[in-house]
CSV table of C-alpha atoms in Angstrom, one decimal:
chain,number,residue,atom,x,y,z
K,166,MET,CA,-21.4,13.0,12.0
K,167,SER,CA,-22.2,16.1,10.0
K,168,GLU,CA,-23.8,14.1,7.2
K,169,GLN,CA,-26.4,11.6,8.2
K,170,TYR,CA,-26.6,9.3,5.2
K,171,GLY,CA,-24.6,6.4,3.9
K,172,ILE,CA,-23.5,3.0,5.2
K,173,ILE,CA,-20.9,2.3,7.9
K,174,ILE,CA,-19.9,-1.2,8.9
K,175,LEU,CA,-17.8,-1.4,12.1
K,176,LYS,CA,-15.1,-3.9,12.7
K,177,PRO,CA,-15.7,-6.7,15.3
K,178,GLY,CA,-15.1,-5.4,18.8
K,179,TYR,CA,-16.4,-1.8,18.1
K,180,THR,CA,-19.8,-0.4,19.0
K,181,LEU,CA,-22.0,2.5,17.7
K,182,ASN,CA,-20.2,4.6,20.2
K,183,ASN,CA,-17.2,4.4,18.0
K,184,ILE,CA,-19.0,5.2,14.7
K,185,GLU,CA,-17.2,8.5,14.3
K,186,ASP,CA,-13.8,7.0,14.8
K,187,PRO,CA,-12.2,6.0,11.4
K,188,ARG,CA,-10.2,3.3,13.1
K,189,ALA,CA,-13.4,1.4,13.8
K,190,TRP,CA,-14.6,1.3,10.2
K,191,ALA,CA,-14.6,-1.9,8.1
K,192,PHE,CA,-16.5,0.1,5.5
K,193,ASN,CA,-17.8,3.6,5.1
K,194,SER,CA,-19.6,4.4,1.9
K,195,ARG,CA,-18.2,7.9,1.9
K,196,TYR,CA,-14.6,6.9,1.8
K,197,PRO,CA,-13.0,4.6,-0.9
K,198,MET,CA,-11.5,1.3,-0.1
K,199,LEU,CA,-8.5,0.3,-2.2
K,200,LYS,CA,-10.0,-1.4,-5.3
K,201,VAL,CA,-7.9,-3.8,-7.4
K,202,ALA,CA,-7.9,-2.8,-11.1
K,203,THR,CA,-5.5,-5.5,-12.2
K,204,LYS,CA,-3.0,-7.9,-10.8
K,205,GLY,CA,-0.5,-10.3,-12.3
K,206,ALA,CA,3.1,-11.4,-12.5
K,207,GLY,CA,6.1,-10.9,-14.6
K,208,THR,CA,9.8,-11.7,-14.8
K,209,LEU,CA,12.8,-9.4,-15.1
K,210,ASP,CA,15.7,-10.6,-17.0
K,211,GLY,CA,18.5,-8.5,-18.5
K,212,SER,CA,20.9,-5.6,-17.8
K,213,PRO,CA,19.1,-3.3,-17.5
K,214,ALA,CA,15.8,-5.2,-17.1
K,215,GLN,CA,12.4,-3.7,-17.7
K,216,GLU,CA,8.8,-5.0,-17.8
K,217,ILE,CA,5.8,-2.9,-18.6
K,218,ILE,CA,2.5,-3.4,-16.7
K,219,ASN,CA,-0.4,-2.2,-18.9
K,220,HIS,CA,-3.4,-1.0,-16.9
K,221,ASP,CA,-5.1,1.3,-19.4
K,222,LEU,CA,-6.5,3.6,-16.7
K,223,GLY,CA,-5.3,6.8,-18.2
K,224,TYR,CA,-3.9,8.1,-15.0
K,225,ASN,CA,-1.2,7.2,-12.5
K,226,PRO,CA,-2.6,4.6,-10.1
K,227,LEU,CA,-1.6,3.4,-6.6
K,228,ASN,CA,0.2,0.1,-6.9
K,229,LEU,CA,1.9,-2.5,-4.8
K,230,LEU,CA,4.8,-4.6,-6.2
K,231,TYR,CA,6.2,-7.7,-4.5
K,232,VAL,CA,9.5,-9.2,-5.7
K,233,GLU,CA,10.4,-12.9,-5.1
K,234,ASP,CA,13.8,-13.4,-3.6
K,235,VAL,CA,16.0,-15.0,-6.3
K,236,ILE,CA,18.3,-16.7,-3.7
K,237,ASN,CA,15.4,-17.8,-1.5
K,238,PRO,CA,12.4,-18.6,-3.8
K,239,GLY,CA,9.1,-18.3,-2.0
K,240,GLN,CA,10.1,-15.2,-0.1
K,241,PHE,CA,8.6,-11.9,-1.2
K,242,HIS,CA,9.7,-8.4,-0.6
K,243,LEU,CA,7.7,-5.2,-1.1
K,244,ALA,CA,9.4,-3.0,-3.7
K,245,THR,CA,9.3,0.8,-3.7
K,246,GLY,CA,11.0,3.6,-5.5
K,247,ASP,CA,14.4,2.7,-4.1
K,248,THR,CA,16.6,2.7,-7.2
K,249,ALA,CA,19.8,2.7,-5.3
K,250,THR,CA,20.2,-0.9,-4.0
K,251,GLY,CA,20.1,-2.9,-7.1
K,252,PHE,CA,16.6,-4.2,-6.2
K,253,PRO,CA,13.6,-3.9,-8.6
K,254,PHE,CA,11.6,-0.6,-8.4
K,255,VAL,CA,8.5,0.8,-9.7
K,256,ARG,CA,8.4,3.9,-11.9
K,257,ASN,CA,5.6,5.8,-13.8
K,258,ASN,CA,6.3,8.0,-16.6
K,259,PRO,CA,4.3,11.3,-16.8
K,260,GLY,CA,3.8,11.0,-20.5
K,261,ASP,CA,2.5,7.4,-20.2
K,262,PRO,CA,-0.6,7.2,-18.0
K,263,ASN,CA,-1.5,3.7,-19.1
K,264,ASN,CA,1.6,1.8,-18.0
K,265,ILE,CA,3.7,1.1,-15.0
K,266,TYR,CA,7.4,0.2,-15.4
K,267,VAL,CA,9.1,-2.4,-13.2
K,268,ILE,CA,12.9,-1.9,-13.6
K,269,ASP,CA,16.1,-3.4,-12.3
K,270,GLU,CA,19.6,-2.4,-13.3
K,271,PHE,CA,20.5,-6.1,-13.4
K,272,ALA,CA,18.1,-9.0,-13.2
K,273,SER,CA,18.2,-12.8,-13.9
K,274,ASP,CA,14.9,-14.5,-13.8
K,275,GLN,CA,13.6,-12.1,-11.2
K,276,ASP,CA,9.9,-12.8,-10.6
K,277,PHE,CA,7.5,-10.1,-9.5
K,278,PHE,CA,3.9,-9.8,-8.6
K,279,TYR,CA,1.8,-6.7,-8.6
K,280,PHE,CA,-1.5,-5.2,-7.6
K,281,VAL,CA,-2.7,-2.0,-9.5
K,282,PHE,CA,-5.6,-0.1,-7.9
K,283,TYR,CA,-8.2,2.1,-9.4
K,284,ASP,CA,-7.3,4.8,-6.8
K,285,GLU,CA,-5.5,7.6,-8.4
K,286,THR,CA,-2.2,9.2,-7.2
K,287,LEU,CA,0.1,11.9,-8.6
K,288,THR,CA,-0.6,12.8,-12.2
A,77,MET,CA,-24.5,-5.7,-14.9
A,78,SER,CA,-27.7,-5.8,-13.0
A,79,TYR,CA,-26.7,-6.9,-9.6
A,80,GLY,CA,-24.2,-6.1,-6.8
A,81,ILE,CA,-23.5,-3.3,-4.6
A,82,ILE,CA,-21.8,0.0,-5.7
A,83,THR,CA,-21.2,3.1,-3.6
A,84,SER,CA,-19.6,6.3,-4.8
A,85,LYS,CA,-17.8,9.2,-3.2
A,86,PRO,CA,-19.9,12.2,-2.1
A,87,GLY,CA,-20.9,14.2,-5.1
A,88,VAL,CA,-20.6,11.4,-7.6
A,89,ASN,CA,-23.7,10.0,-9.2
A,90,VAL,CA,-23.4,6.3,-8.8
A,91,SER,CA,-26.0,5.6,-11.4
A,92,ASP,CA,-24.2,7.6,-14.1
A,93,PRO,CA,-23.0,5.0,-16.6
A,94,THR,CA,-19.9,7.0,-17.2
A,95,VAL,CA,-18.8,7.0,-13.6
A,96,GLU,CA,-15.1,6.1,-13.2
A,97,ARG,CA,-14.2,3.4,-10.7
A,98,LYS,CA,-11.7,5.6,-9.1
A,99,ASP,CA,-14.7,7.6,-7.9
A,100,LEU,CA,-16.4,4.7,-6.4
A,101,THR,CA,-15.9,3.8,-2.7
A,102,PHE,CA,-17.0,0.2,-3.1
A,103,ASP,CA,-17.9,-2.1,-6.0
A,104,SER,CA,-18.9,-5.7,-5.2
A,105,ARG,CA,-17.5,-6.9,-8.5
A,106,LEU,CA,-14.0,-5.8,-7.5
A,107,GLU,CA,-11.4,-7.2,-5.1
A,108,HIS,CA,-10.8,-4.8,-2.2
A,109,PHE,CA,-7.8,-4.9,0.1
A,110,GLN,CA,-8.6,-6.0,3.6
A,111,TYR,CA,-6.4,-7.5,6.3
A,112,GLN,CA,-7.1,-10.4,8.7
A,113,THR,CA,-4.0,-9.8,10.9
A,114,THR,CA,-2.3,-6.7,12.2
A,115,ASP,CA,0.0,-6.2,15.1
A,116,LYS,CA,3.2,-4.3,16.1
A,117,VAL,CA,6.5,-5.6,17.2
A,118,VAL,CA,8.9,-3.9,19.6
A,119,PHE,CA,12.5,-5.0,19.1
A,120,THR,CA,14.2,-5.9,22.3
A,121,GLY,CA,17.3,-6.7,20.4
A,122,SER,CA,18.6,-6.4,16.8
A,123,GLY,CA,17.7,-9.0,14.3
A,124,VAL,CA,14.7,-10.9,13.0
A,125,GLU,CA,11.2,-11.3,14.5
A,126,THR,CA,9.3,-14.2,13.0
A,127,ILE,CA,5.5,-14.1,13.0
A,128,ALA,CA,3.7,-17.3,11.9
A,129,HIS,CA,0.6,-16.3,9.8
A,130,ASN,CA,-0.9,-19.8,9.2
A,131,LEU,CA,-2.4,-18.8,5.8
A,132,GLY,CA,-0.7,-21.5,3.8
A,133,TYR,CA,0.3,-18.9,1.2
A,134,ALA,CA,2.4,-15.7,1.1
A,135,PRO,CA,0.0,-12.8,1.7
A,136,ALA,CA,0.4,-9.3,0.4
A,137,PHE,CA,1.5,-7.1,3.3
A,138,MET,CA,2.7,-3.7,4.3
A,139,ALA,CA,4.7,-2.4,7.3
A,140,TRP,CA,5.8,0.8,8.8
A,141,ILE,CA,8.6,1.4,11.3
A,142,LYS,CA,9.1,3.9,14.2
A,143,GLU,CA,12.9,3.7,14.8
A,144,ASN,CA,14.3,3.7,18.3
A,145,GLY,CA,13.8,7.2,19.9
A,146,GLN,CA,11.7,8.6,17.1
A,147,SER,CA,8.1,9.6,17.2
A,148,GLN,CA,7.5,9.4,13.4
A,149,TRP,CA,6.6,6.4,11.3
A,150,ARG,CA,8.0,5.7,7.9
A,151,THR,CA,7.4,3.0,5.3
A,152,VAL,CA,9.3,-0.3,5.6
A,153,PHE,CA,11.3,-1.0,2.5
A,154,ARG,CA,14.3,-3.3,1.9
A,155,ASN,CA,16.9,-1.3,4.0
A,156,VAL,CA,19.2,-4.1,4.6
A,157,GLY,CA,21.1,-3.9,7.8
A,158,GLU,CA,18.6,-1.5,9.2
A,159,PHE,CA,15.0,-2.7,8.7
A,160,GLU,CA,13.1,-4.8,6.3
A,161,ALA,CA,10.1,-7.2,6.0
A,162,TYR,CA,9.3,-10.1,3.8
A,163,VAL,CA,6.9,-13.0,3.8
A,164,ASP,CA,6.8,-16.7,2.7
A,165,ASN,CA,4.0,-19.3,2.8
A,166,THR,CA,4.5,-19.7,6.6
A,167,ASN,CA,5.9,-16.6,8.2
A,168,LEU,CA,6.3,-12.8,8.1
A,169,TYR,CA,9.9,-11.9,8.9
A,170,LEU,CA,10.7,-8.4,10.3
A,171,TYR,CA,14.1,-7.0,10.8
A,172,GLY,CA,14.9,-4.2,13.1
A,173,ASN,CA,17.2,-2.8,15.8
A,174,THR,CA,16.8,-2.5,19.5
A,175,GLY,CA,13.9,-0.1,20.4
A,176,ASP,CA,12.4,-0.1,16.9
A,177,THR,CA,8.7,-0.7,16.5
A,178,ILE,CA,7.2,-2.1,13.3
A,179,ARG,CA,3.5,-2.2,12.6
A,180,TYR,CA,2.5,-4.7,10.0
A,181,PHE,CA,-0.7,-5.6,8.1
A,182,LEU,CA,-1.2,-9.0,6.4
A,183,PHE,CA,-3.7,-8.7,3.8
A,184,THR,CA,-6.1,-11.5,2.6
A,185,LYS,CA,-4.8,-11.4,-1.0
A,186,PRO,CA,-2.0,-13.9,-1.9
A,187,ILE,CA,1.0,-12.3,-3.6
A,188,ASN,CA,1.2,-15.4,-5.9
A,189,PRO,CA,-2.3,-16.8,-6.5
A,190,ALA,CA,-0.8,-20.0,-7.8
A,191,THR,CA,0.4,-20.9,-4.3
A,192,VAL,CA,-3.1,-20.7,-2.7
A,193,THR,CA,-4.4,-23.9,-1.3
A,194,ASP,CA,-8.1,-24.5,-0.4
A,195,LYS,CA,-8.6,-22.7,2.7
A,196,VAL,CA,-12.2,-22.2,3.7
A,197,THR,CA,-13.1,-19.4,6.1
A,198,THR,CA,-15.9,-19.8,8.6
A,199,GLY,CA,-18.0,-17.2,10.3
A,200,GLY,CA,-21.5,-16.9,11.7
A,201,TYR,CA,-22.7,-13.5,10.8
A,202,GLY,CA,-21.9,-10.3,9.1
A,203,ILE,CA,-21.6,-9.2,5.4
A,204,ILE,CA,-19.6,-10.9,2.9
A,205,SER,CA,-19.0,-10.2,-0.9
A,206,VAL,CA,-17.0,-12.5,-3.0
A,207,ILE,CA,-15.4,-12.2,-6.5
A,208,PRO,CA,-17.7,-13.2,-9.3
A,209,GLY,CA,-17.8,-17.0,-9.7
A,210,ALA,CA,-17.0,-17.8,-6.1
A,211,ASN,CA,-19.3,-19.4,-3.7
A,212,ALA,CA,-20.2,-16.9,-0.9
A,213,ASN,CA,-21.4,-19.7,1.3
A,214,GLU,CA,-17.9,-21.4,1.2
A,215,PRO,CA,-15.4,-19.0,-0.1
A,216,ARG,CA,-11.7,-19.3,0.0
A,217,LEU,CA,-10.0,-16.5,1.9
A,218,HIS,CA,-8.6,-14.8,-1.2
A,219,GLU,CA,-11.9,-15.0,-3.0
A,220,ILE,CA,-13.5,-12.6,-0.5
A,221,ASN,CA,-13.5,-9.1,-1.8
A,222,PHE,CA,-15.2,-7.7,1.3
A,223,SER,CA,-16.0,-9.1,4.7
A,224,SER,CA,-17.2,-7.3,7.8
A,225,ASP,CA,-15.0,-9.5,9.8
A,226,PHE,CA,-11.8,-7.9,8.3
A,227,GLY,CA,-10.2,-4.6,8.6
A,228,SER,CA,-9.9,-2.5,5.4
A,229,LEU,CA,-7.6,-0.1,3.7
A,230,ILE,CA,-9.8,2.9,3.5
A,231,ILE,CA,-8.5,6.1,2.1
A,232,TYR,CA,-9.5,8.8,4.6
A,233,LYS,CA,-7.6,11.8,3.3
A,234,GLU,CA,-5.2,12.9,0.6
A,235,LEU,CA,-2.5,15.5,1.2
A,236,ASN,CA,-0.3,17.0,-1.6
A,237,PHE,CA,3.1,18.5,-1.0
A,238,THR,CA,5.4,20.5,-3.3
A,239,ILE,CA,8.9,21.2,-2.1
A,240,GLU,CA,11.2,23.6,-4.0
A,241,ILE,CA,14.8,22.8,-3.2
A,242,SER,CA,17.4,25.5,-3.8
A,243,GLY,CA,20.4,24.1,-2.0
A,244,ALA,CA,21.9,20.8,-0.8
A,245,GLY,CA,20.7,19.3,2.4
A,246,THR,CA,17.3,18.3,3.9
A,247,THR,CA,14.2,20.3,3.2
A,248,THR,CA,10.8,19.3,4.7
A,249,SER,CA,7.2,20.4,4.3
A,250,THR,CA,4.7,19.7,7.1
A,251,GLN,CA,0.9,19.5,7.1
A,252,SER,CA,-1.4,18.7,10.1
A,253,HIS,CA,-3.6,15.7,9.3
A,254,GLY,CA,-6.1,16.4,12.1
A,255,MET,CA,-6.8,12.6,12.6
A,256,GLY,CA,-5.7,12.6,16.3
A,257,TYR,CA,-3.7,9.4,15.7
A,258,ALA,CA,-0.8,8.3,13.5
A,259,PRO,CA,-2.5,6.9,10.5
A,260,THR,CA,-1.2,4.3,8.0
A,261,PHE,CA,-0.3,5.7,4.6
A,262,ILE,CA,0.6,5.0,1.0
A,263,ALA,CA,2.5,7.7,-0.8
A,264,SER,CA,3.8,8.5,-4.3
A,265,VAL,CA,6.5,11.0,-5.2
A,266,TYR,CA,7.7,12.9,-8.2
A,267,ASP,CA,11.4,13.8,-8.6
A,268,GLY,CA,10.9,16.1,-11.5
A,269,LEU,CA,11.2,13.3,-14.1
A,270,ASN,CA,9.1,10.3,-13.0
A,271,TYR,CA,6.7,9.2,-10.4
A,272,TYR,CA,7.7,6.5,-7.8
A,273,THR,CA,6.3,4.7,-4.9
A,274,GLU,CA,7.6,6.2,-1.8
A,275,PRO,CA,10.3,6.1,-0.5
A,276,PHE,CA,12.4,7.2,-3.6
A,277,ILE,CA,16.1,6.8,-3.4
A,278,TYR,CA,18.6,7.6,-6.0
A,279,ALA,CA,22.4,7.3,-5.6
A,280,ASP,CA,25.4,7.2,-7.7
A,281,PHE,CA,29.0,7.4,-6.8
A,282,THR,CA,28.9,11.1,-5.8
A,283,ASP,CA,25.3,12.1,-5.4
A,284,GLN,CA,22.1,11.1,-3.7
A,285,VAL,CA,18.4,12.0,-3.6
A,286,THR,CA,15.9,10.7,-1.0
A,287,LEU,CA,12.2,11.6,-1.0
A,288,SER,CA,10.3,10.1,2.0
A,289,VAL,CA,7.2,10.6,4.1
A,290,LEU,CA,7.0,10.6,7.9
A,291,VAL,CA,3.9,10.5,10.0
A,292,ASP,CA,3.1,11.0,13.6
A,293,THR,CA,0.0,11.6,15.6
A,294,THR,CA,-0.3,15.3,14.5
A,295,ASN,CA,1.5,15.8,11.2
A,296,VAL,CA,2.6,14.4,7.8
A,297,VAL,CA,6.1,15.4,6.9
A,298,ALA,CA,7.4,15.3,3.3
A,299,GLU,CA,11.1,15.2,3.3
A,300,CYS,CA,13.7,15.7,0.5
A,301,SER,CA,17.3,15.2,1.0
A,302,VAL,CA,19.6,16.0,-1.9
A,303,THR,CA,23.2,16.7,-2.7
A,304,SER,CA,24.2,19.8,-4.7
A,305,SER,CA,24.3,18.3,-8.1
A,306,PHE,CA,20.5,17.9,-8.1
A,307,VAL,CA,19.5,21.4,-7.2
A,308,PRO,CA,17.5,23.4,-7.9
A,309,MET,CA,14.7,20.8,-8.1
A,310,THR,CA,11.0,20.5,-7.4
A,311,ALA,CA,9.7,17.5,-5.7
A,312,GLN,CA,6.0,16.6,-5.3
A,313,PHE,CA,4.3,14.1,-3.0
A,314,LYS,CA,0.8,12.7,-2.8
A,315,VAL,CA,0.1,11.0,0.5
A,316,HIS,CA,-3.0,8.8,1.0
A,317,LEU,CA,-3.8,8.6,4.7
A,318,LEU,CA,-5.6,5.5,5.5
A,319,THR,CA,-8.0,4.9,8.5
A,320,GLU,CA,-5.9,2.4,10.3
A,321,ASP,CA,-3.8,3.3,13.4
A,322,LEU,CA,0.0,2.8,13.4
A,323,ASP,CA,0.3,3.0,17.2
């Protein structure tokens, strides 16, 4: 590697011969792991329904949102920015860098769970 | 705080008291996303593949699909009738069509912490860091914020795209990622009004906008598909390429 400092931990099954292969890394002190800033849960109810996740980071962070199936409780789907299918989606407003919006056009006791990361995305 | 391990990105002074956590590469006080299980499924028929995960709780997950005959991977979302993925306390369920390939990662973090039962991990050697208050000698799986036994979501590279769209149809922008394999990714998009987790899809009775990301062993492609009502428009993408291999 061009820089000879830092800490690298390889995943089980890899050897020092693989040290320059990113696929082998469990950890490399030069590259960020996804770090959870906040996590929690909420419920969407209404038409339209909106819940605000406050993270206070001051920028638009990466996030993962999981939605519990209303018909089949205990089943969880990953939500994205798909606003077209009547499924909850995640939206960030450019003028509001401290909150994430979870929205559904119609929801009745729709539970969701989220992870917000420190890692920054579009701002 | 006077104990723990913190590492920062190159060029960032880790001992600076004003350092922002987004500029850290690791902080033992924080939960990090790691996975214990990854695999890929090639569909020999259309329908559901059920994968038992044996965790006792529904884990956070992500999945990407390479559809039949395609060389590019895209994010799996709830695309009912085409492909989708979901989990419960017992299984991961993947839907696809004949010839599709889905790569999935099951993370150690539970989606709903309230469902976690006591599940103690075992292991003889390596490095482990647990969340404050947990016992590192006997942690529950979801209390581990780093273990050298697990794979990690590590951001290797970030690529930005801006696409000016002047007419209806599909417009793409391509950048070489130089990684030599098809990397996992998480992307965000901007439709000119708001930021969304990729893919972004808007549709009403007459119009549609789709912003999505495709990855193969050489390139990252940002793709905009719009109808005429929405042009001209400017779309932005930020793609975080992770170290894990989709193939």
